[in-house]
Coordinates of C-alpha atoms and ligand atoms in Angstrom, one line a residue:
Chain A
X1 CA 0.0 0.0 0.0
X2 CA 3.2 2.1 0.6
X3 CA 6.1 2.1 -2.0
X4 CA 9.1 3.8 -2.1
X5 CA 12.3 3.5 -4.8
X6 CA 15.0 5.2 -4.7
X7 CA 14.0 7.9 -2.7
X8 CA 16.0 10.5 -1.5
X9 CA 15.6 14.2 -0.7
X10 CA 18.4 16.5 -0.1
X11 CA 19.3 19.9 1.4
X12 CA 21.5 22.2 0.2
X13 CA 23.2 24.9 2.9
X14 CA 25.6 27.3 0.8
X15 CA 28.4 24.2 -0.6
X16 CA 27.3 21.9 1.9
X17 CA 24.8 19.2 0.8
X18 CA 22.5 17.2 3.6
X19 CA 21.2 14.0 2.8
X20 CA 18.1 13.7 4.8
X21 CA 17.1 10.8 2.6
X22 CA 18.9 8.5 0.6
X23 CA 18.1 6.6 -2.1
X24 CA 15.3 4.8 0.2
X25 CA 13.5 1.8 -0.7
X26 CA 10.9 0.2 1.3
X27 CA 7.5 -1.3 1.5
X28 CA 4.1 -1.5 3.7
X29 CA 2.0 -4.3 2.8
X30 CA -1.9 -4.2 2.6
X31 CA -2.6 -4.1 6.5
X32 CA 1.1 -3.8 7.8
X33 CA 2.5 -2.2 10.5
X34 CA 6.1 -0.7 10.0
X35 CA 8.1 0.9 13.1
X36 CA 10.9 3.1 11.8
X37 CA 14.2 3.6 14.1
X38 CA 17.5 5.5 14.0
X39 CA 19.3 8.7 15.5
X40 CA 18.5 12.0 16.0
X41 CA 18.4 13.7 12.5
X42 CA 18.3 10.6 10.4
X43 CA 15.7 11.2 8.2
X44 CA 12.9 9.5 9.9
X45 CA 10.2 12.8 9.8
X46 CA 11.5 13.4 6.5
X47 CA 10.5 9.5 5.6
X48 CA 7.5 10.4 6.8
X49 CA 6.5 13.6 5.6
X50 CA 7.6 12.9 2.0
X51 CA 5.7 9.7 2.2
X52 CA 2.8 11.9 3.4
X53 CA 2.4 13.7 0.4
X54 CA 3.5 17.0 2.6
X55 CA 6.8 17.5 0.9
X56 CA 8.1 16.9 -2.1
X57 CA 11.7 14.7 -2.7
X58 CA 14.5 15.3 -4.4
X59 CA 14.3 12.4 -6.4
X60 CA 12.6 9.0 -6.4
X61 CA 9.5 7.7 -6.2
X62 CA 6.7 6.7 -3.7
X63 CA 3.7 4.4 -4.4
X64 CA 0.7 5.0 -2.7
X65 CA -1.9 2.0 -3.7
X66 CA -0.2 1.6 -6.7
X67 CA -0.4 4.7 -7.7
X68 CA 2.6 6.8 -8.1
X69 CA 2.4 10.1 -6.6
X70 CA 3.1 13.3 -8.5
X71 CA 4.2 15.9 -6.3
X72 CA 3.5 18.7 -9.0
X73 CA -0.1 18.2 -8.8
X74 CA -1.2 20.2 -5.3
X75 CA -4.7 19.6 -5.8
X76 CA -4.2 15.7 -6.2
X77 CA -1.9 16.1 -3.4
X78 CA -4.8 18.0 -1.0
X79 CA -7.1 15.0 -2.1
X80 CA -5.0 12.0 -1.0
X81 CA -4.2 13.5 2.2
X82 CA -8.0 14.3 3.3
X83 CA -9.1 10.6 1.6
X84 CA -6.4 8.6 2.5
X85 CA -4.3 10.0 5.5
X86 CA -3.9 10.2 8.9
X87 CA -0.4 12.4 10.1
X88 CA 0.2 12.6 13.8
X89 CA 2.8 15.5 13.8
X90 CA 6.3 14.9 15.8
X91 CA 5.4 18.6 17.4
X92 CA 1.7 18.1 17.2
X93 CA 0.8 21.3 14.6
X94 CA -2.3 22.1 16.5
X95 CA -4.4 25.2 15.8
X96 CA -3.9 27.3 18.1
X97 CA -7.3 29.3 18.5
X98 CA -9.3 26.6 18.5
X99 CA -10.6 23.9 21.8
X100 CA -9.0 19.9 21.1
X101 CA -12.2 19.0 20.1
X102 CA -12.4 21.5 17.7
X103 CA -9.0 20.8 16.7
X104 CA -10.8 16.8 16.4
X105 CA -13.5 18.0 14.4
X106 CA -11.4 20.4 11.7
X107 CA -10.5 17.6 9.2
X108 CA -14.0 16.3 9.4
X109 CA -15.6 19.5 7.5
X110 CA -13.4 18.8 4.2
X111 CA -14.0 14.9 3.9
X112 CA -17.8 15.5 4.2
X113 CA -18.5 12.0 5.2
X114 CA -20.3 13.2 8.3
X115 CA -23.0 15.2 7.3
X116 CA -24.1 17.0 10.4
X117 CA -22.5 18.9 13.5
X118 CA -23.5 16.9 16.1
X119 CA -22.5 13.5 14.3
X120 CA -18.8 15.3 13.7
X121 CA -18.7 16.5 17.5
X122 CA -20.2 13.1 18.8
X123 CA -17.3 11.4 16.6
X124 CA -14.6 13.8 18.0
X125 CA -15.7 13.2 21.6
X126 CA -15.4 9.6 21.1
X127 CA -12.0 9.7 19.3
X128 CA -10.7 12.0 22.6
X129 CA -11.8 9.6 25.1
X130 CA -10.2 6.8 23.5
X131 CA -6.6 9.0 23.9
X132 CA -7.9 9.6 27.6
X133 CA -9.0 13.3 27.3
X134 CA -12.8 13.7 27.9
X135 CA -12.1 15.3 30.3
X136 CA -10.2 18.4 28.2
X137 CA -12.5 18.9 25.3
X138 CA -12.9 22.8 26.0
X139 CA -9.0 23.3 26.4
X140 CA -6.8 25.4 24.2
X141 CA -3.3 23.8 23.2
X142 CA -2.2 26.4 25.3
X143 CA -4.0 24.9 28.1
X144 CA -2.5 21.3 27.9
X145 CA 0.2 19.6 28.9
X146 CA 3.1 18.7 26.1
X147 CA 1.3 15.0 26.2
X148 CA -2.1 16.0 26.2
X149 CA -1.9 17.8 22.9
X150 CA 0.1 14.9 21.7
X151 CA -3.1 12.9 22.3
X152 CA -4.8 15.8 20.8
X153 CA -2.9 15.3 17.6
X154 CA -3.3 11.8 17.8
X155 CA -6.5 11.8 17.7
X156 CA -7.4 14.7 15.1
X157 CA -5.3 12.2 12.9
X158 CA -8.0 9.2 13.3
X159 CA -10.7 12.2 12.5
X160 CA -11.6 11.3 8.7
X161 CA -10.9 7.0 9.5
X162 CA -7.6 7.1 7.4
X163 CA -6.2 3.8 5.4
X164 CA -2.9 4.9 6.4
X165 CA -1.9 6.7 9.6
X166 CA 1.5 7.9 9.7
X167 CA 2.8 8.6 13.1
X168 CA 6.3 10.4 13.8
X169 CA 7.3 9.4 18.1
X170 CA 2.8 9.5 18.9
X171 CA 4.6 8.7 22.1
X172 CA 7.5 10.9 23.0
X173 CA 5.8 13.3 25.6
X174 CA 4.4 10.6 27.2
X175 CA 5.0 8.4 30.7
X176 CA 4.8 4.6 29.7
X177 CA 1.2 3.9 31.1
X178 CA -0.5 6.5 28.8
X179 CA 2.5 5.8 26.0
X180 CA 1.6 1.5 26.4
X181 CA -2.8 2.8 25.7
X182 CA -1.5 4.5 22.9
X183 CA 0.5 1.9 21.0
X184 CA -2.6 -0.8 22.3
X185 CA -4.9 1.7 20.0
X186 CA -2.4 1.6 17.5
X187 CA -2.1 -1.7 17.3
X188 CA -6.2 -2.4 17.5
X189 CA -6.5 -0.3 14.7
X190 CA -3.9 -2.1 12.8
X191 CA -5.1 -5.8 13.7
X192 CA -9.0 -4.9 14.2
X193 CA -9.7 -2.3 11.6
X194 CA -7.0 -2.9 9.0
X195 CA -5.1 0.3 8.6
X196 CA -1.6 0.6 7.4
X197 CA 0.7 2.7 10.4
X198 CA 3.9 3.8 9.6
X199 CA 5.2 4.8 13.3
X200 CA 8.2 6.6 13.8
X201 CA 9.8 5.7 17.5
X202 CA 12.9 6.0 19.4
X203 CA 11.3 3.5 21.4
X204 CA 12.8 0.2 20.2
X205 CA 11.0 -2.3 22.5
X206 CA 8.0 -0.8 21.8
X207 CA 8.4 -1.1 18.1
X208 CA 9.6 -4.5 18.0
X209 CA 6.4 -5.7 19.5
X210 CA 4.3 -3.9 16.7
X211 CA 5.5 -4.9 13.6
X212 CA 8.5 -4.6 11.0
X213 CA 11.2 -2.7 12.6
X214 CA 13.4 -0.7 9.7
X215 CA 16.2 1.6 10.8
X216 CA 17.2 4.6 9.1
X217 CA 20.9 6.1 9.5
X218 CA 21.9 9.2 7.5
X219 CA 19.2 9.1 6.0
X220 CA 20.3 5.5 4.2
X221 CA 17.9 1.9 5.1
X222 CA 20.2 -0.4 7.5
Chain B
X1 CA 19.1 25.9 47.0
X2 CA 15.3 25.4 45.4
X3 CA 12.6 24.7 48.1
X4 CA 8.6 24.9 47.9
X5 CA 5.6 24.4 50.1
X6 CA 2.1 24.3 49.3
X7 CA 2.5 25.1 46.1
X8 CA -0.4 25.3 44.0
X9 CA -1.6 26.3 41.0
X10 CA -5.3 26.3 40.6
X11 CA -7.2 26.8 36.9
X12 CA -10.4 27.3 36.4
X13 CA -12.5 26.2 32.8
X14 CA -15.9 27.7 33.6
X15 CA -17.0 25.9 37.1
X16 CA -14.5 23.3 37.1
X17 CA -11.5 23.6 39.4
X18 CA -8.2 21.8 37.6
X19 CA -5.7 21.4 40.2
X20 CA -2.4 21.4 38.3
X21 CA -0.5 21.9 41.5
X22 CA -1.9 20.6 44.8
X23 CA 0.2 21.9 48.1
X24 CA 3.8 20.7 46.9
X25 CA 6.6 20.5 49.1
X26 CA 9.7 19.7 47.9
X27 CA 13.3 20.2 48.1
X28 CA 16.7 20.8 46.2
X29 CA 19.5 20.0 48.4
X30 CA 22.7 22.3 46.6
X31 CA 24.6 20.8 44.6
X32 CA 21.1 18.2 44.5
X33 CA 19.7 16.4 41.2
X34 CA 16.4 15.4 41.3
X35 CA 14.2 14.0 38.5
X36 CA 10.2 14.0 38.3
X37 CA 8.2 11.8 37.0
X38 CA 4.6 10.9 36.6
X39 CA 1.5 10.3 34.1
X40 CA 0.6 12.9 31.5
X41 CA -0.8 15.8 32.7
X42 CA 0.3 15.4 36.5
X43 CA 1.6 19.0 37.1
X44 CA 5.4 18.2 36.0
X45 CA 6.0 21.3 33.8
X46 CA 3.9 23.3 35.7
X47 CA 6.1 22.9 38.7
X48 CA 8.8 23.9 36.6
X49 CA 7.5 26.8 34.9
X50 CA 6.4 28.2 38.4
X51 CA 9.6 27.2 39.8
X52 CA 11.5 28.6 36.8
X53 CA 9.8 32.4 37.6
X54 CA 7.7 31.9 34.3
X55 CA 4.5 31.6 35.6
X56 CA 3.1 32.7 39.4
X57 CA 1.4 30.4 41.9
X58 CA -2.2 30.5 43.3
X59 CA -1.1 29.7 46.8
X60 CA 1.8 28.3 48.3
X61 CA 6.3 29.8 47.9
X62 CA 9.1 28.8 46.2
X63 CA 12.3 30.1 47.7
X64 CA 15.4 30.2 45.8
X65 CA 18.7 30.5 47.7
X66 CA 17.2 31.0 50.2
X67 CA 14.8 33.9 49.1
X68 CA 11.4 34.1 48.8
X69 CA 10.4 34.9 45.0
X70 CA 8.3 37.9 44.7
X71 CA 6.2 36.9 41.8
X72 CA 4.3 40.6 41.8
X73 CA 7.9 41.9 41.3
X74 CA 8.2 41.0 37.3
X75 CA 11.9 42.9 36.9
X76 CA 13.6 40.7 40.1
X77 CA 12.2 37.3 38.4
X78 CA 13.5 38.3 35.0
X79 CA 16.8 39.0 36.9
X80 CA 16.8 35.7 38.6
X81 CA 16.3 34.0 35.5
X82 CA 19.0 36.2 33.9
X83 CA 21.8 35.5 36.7
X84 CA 20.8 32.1 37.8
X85 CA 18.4 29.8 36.2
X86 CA 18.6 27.7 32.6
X87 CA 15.3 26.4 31.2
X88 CA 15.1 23.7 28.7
X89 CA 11.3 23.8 27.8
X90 CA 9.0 20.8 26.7
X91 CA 8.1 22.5 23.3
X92 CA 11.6 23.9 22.5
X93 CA 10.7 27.6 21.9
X94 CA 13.1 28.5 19.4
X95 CA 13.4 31.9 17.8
X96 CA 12.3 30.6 14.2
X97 CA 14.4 33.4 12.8
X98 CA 17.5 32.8 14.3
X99 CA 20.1 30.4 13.0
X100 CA 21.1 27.3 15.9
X101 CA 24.3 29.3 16.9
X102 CA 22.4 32.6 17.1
X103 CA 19.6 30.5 19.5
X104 CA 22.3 29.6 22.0
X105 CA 24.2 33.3 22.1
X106 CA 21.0 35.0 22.6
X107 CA 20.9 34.7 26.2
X108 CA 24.3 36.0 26.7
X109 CA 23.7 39.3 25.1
X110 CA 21.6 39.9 28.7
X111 CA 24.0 38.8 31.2
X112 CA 27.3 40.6 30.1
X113 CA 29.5 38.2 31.2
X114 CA 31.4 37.3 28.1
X115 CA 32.3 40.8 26.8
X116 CA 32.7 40.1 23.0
X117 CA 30.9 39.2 20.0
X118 CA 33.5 36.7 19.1
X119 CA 33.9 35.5 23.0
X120 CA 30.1 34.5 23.0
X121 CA 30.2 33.0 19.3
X122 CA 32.9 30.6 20.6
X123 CA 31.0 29.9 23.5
X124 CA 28.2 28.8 21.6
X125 CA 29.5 26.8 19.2
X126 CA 31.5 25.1 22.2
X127 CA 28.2 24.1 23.5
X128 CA 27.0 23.0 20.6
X129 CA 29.7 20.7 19.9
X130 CA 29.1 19.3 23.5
X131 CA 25.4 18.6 22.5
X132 CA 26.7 16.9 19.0
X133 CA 25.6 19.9 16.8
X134 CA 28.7 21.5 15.5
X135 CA 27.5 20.6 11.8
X136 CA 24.3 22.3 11.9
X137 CA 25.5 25.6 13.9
X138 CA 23.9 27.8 10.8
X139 CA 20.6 25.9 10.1
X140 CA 17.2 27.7 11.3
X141 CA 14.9 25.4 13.6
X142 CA 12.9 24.9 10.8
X143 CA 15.9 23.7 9.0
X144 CA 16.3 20.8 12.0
X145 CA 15.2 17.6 13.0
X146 CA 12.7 17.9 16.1
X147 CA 16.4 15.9 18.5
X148 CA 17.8 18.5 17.2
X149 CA 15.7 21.2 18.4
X150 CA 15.5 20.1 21.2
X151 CA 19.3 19.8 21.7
X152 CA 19.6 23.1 20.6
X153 CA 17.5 24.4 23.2
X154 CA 19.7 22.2 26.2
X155 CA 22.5 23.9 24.8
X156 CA 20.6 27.5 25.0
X157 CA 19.8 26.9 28.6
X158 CA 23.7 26.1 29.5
X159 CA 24.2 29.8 27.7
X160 CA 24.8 31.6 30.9
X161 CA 26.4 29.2 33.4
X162 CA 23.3 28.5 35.3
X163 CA 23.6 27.3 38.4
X164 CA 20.1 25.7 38.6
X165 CA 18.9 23.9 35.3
X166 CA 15.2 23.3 35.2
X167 CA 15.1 20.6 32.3
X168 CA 11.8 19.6 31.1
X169 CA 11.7 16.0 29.4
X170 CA 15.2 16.9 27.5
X171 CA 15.5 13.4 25.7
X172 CA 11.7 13.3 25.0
X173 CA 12.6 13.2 21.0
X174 CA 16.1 12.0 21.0
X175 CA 17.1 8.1 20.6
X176 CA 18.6 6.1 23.1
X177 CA 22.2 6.6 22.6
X178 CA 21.2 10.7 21.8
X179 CA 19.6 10.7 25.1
X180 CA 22.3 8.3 27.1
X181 CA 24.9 11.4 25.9
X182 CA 22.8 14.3 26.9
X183 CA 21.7 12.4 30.2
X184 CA 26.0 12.0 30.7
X185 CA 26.2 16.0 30.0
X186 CA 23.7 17.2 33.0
X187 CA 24.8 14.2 35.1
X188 CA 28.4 15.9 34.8
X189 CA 27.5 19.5 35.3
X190 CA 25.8 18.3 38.4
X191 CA 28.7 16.0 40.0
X192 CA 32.1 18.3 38.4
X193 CA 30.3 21.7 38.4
X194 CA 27.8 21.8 40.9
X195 CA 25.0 22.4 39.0
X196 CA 21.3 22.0 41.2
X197 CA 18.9 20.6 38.4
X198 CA 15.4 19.3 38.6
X199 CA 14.6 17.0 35.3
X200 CA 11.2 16.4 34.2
X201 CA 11.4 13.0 32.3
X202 CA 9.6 9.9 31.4
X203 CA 11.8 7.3 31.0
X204 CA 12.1 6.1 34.9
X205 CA 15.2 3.8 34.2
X206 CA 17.6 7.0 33.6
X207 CA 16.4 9.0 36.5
X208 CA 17.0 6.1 38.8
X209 CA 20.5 6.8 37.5
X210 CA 20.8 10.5 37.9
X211 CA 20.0 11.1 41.7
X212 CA 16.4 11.3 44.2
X213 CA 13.3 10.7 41.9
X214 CA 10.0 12.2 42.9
X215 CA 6.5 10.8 41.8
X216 CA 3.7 13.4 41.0
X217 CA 0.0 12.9 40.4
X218 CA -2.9 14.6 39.7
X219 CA -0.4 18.1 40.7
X220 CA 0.6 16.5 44.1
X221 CA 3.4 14.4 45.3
X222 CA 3.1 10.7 46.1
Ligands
LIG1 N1 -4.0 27.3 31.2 C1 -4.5 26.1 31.7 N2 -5.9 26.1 31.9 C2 -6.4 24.9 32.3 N3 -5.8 23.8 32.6 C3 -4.4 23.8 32.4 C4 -3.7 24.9 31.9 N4 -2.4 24.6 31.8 C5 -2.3 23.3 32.1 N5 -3.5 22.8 32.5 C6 -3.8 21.5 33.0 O1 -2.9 21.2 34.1 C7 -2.5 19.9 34.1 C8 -1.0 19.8 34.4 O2 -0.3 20.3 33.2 P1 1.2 20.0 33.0 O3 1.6 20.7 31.7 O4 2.0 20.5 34.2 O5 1.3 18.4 32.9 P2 2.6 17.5 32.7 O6 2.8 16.6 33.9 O7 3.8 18.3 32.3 O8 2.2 16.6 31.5 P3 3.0 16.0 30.2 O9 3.7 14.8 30.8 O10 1.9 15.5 29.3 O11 3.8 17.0 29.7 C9 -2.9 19.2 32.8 O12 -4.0 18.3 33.1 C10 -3.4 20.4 32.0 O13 -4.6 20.1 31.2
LIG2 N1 15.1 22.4 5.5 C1 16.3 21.8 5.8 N2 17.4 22.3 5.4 C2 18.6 21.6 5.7 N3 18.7 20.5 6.4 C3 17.5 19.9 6.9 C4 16.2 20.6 6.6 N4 15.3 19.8 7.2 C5 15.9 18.8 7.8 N5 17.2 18.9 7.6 C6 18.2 17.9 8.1 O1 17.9 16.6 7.6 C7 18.2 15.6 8.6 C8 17.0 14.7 8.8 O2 16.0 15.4 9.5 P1 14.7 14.6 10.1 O3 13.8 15.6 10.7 O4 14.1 13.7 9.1 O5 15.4 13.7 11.2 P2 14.7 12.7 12.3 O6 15.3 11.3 12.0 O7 13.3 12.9 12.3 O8 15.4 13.2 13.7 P3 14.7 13.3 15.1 O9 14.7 11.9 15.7 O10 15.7 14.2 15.8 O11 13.3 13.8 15.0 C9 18.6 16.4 9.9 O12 20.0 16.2 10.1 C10 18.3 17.8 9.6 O13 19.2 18.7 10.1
LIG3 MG1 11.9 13.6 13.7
LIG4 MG1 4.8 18.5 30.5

């Protein structure tokens, strides 16, 4: 359901050239569950967000269902994301001005599958308690703790029921109780409902009990 | 050198009372390391932002030194944090606009203690180096990995010398061997330099290691 070959994006700071990716190959099968590892600053969000149809590479090419994505196409871009996608941000990219279930419900108005208000708030409440927070619907981001809008973010990416949920460390703000309900949704989802997860973690043993563990390092598949 | 009692920090979200801090007593011995831990949303970087002279208390002190903090007086806590306190914040807060060695100098611009520009550019790419930077020194944040980020802002909050470092889950988006090197850094600033530093964190294995641990929930110590 996820392809990529030979992908690779670079960097370029005055002579100096980064290679966040490099030449990357690698594949999520229908239903699989893939757990990417490596250093700081190996390429792993950049996996991610390329993969994500949020940034373009440099060169290569990713798969999504078979179809090859063209990065030059924003609208087709916009499409995929809101159809297909679920991205739970490594620093969360909430909206500011607006409550967490607000922020639940945002994604919902585009993909028009729920039709009315209250079915789109009733969905977002229910999507909140399963992260733990009905209890901070009416909160800001401002008025959350680091892991609370990482649940926030979490669950805003389940909004729309996405095939394939792409999550970059869902569990680095949190302690190991509320990190271990986390990876049990993730993994329910997975098993249960079928969705593809591509998880980015720094948390090996957590990953190995998942799925496929790949590791990245400078930007290059071990 | 850092001792509270009943602190507290109350909120309230229309008629609902959220008790982020519940009558907290605690205790940095000098020369003392202490780590918290507990689940998401406990109260752990609220205690350290009302600690840190960021954010006032409903009810209860903090002293410093020694000395009560005045929270009514806004210059003497901007002083305090000046002279005496680093802060390595959750969320980073980078200056977006300013370049990873510009980040870290900021701070000493304040505190006049290195004289020249070229004294506190040294300085900064020293620390830096110490937090495994040094090839990154002119990349904006948006330019960096989110380890990276947050490394830079561990090396920010050494800018000035401080002699109390009020680290909030520094290794929350670093790897394992990342985070071992980072954990090795403060653990030496405490035991050669005498640093006093209260670390939130949520990996329980690695404050064991560092010194006294201290369990919070729902905003009051167990
Ligand atoms: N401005 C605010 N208004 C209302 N509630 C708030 C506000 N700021 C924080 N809170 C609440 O206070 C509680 C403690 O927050 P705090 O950020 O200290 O938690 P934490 O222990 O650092 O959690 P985490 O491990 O997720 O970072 C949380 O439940 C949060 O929802
Ligand atoms: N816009 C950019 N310009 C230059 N270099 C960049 C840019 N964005 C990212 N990089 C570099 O690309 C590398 C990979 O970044 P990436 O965010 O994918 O790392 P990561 O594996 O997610 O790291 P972490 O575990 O710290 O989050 C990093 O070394 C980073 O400095
Ligand atoms: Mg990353
Ligand atoms: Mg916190």
């Amino acid at each position: 359901t996820v392809e990529t070959k030979e992908l690779s994006k670079y960097y370029w700071m005055g002579n100096e050239k980064v290679a966040a990716l490099d030449a990357v190959d690698m594949k999520v099968e229908e239903g699989g569950f893939i757990s990417v590892v490596g250093p700081s600053g190996s390429g792993k969000s950049t996996l991610l967000t390329v993969i994500g149809c949020l940034d373009a590479p440099t060169a290569g090419e990713v798969y999504l269902n078979g179809t090859r994505v063209d990065y030059r196409d924003k609208k087709s871009l916009v499409l995929l994301r809101r159809k297909f996608l679920g991205f739970v941000f490594q620093t969360f990219n909430l909206i500011p001005a607006m409550t967490a279930v607000e922020n639940v419900e945002y994604p919902m108005y585009f993909n028009k599958v729920l039709k009315t208000k209250s079915e789109r708030r009733a969905h977002a409440r229910k999507l909140l308690a399963m992260v733990g927070l009905e209890k901070r619907l009416e909160h800001l981001p401002s008025e959350l703790s680091g892991g609370e809008q990482q649940r926030i973010a979490i669950a805003r990416a389940l909004a729309n029921d996405p095939k394939l949920i792409l999550a970059d460390e869902p569990t680095g703000n949190l302690d190991s109780g509320t990190g271990k309900s986390i990876l049990d949704l993730l993994k329910r989802l997975n098993e249960e409902e079928g969705k593809n997860i591509v998880m980015v973690t720094h948390d090996l043993e957590s990953a190995k009990r998942m799925g496929k563990v790949i590791r990245i390092m400078d930007g290059r598949i071990q």
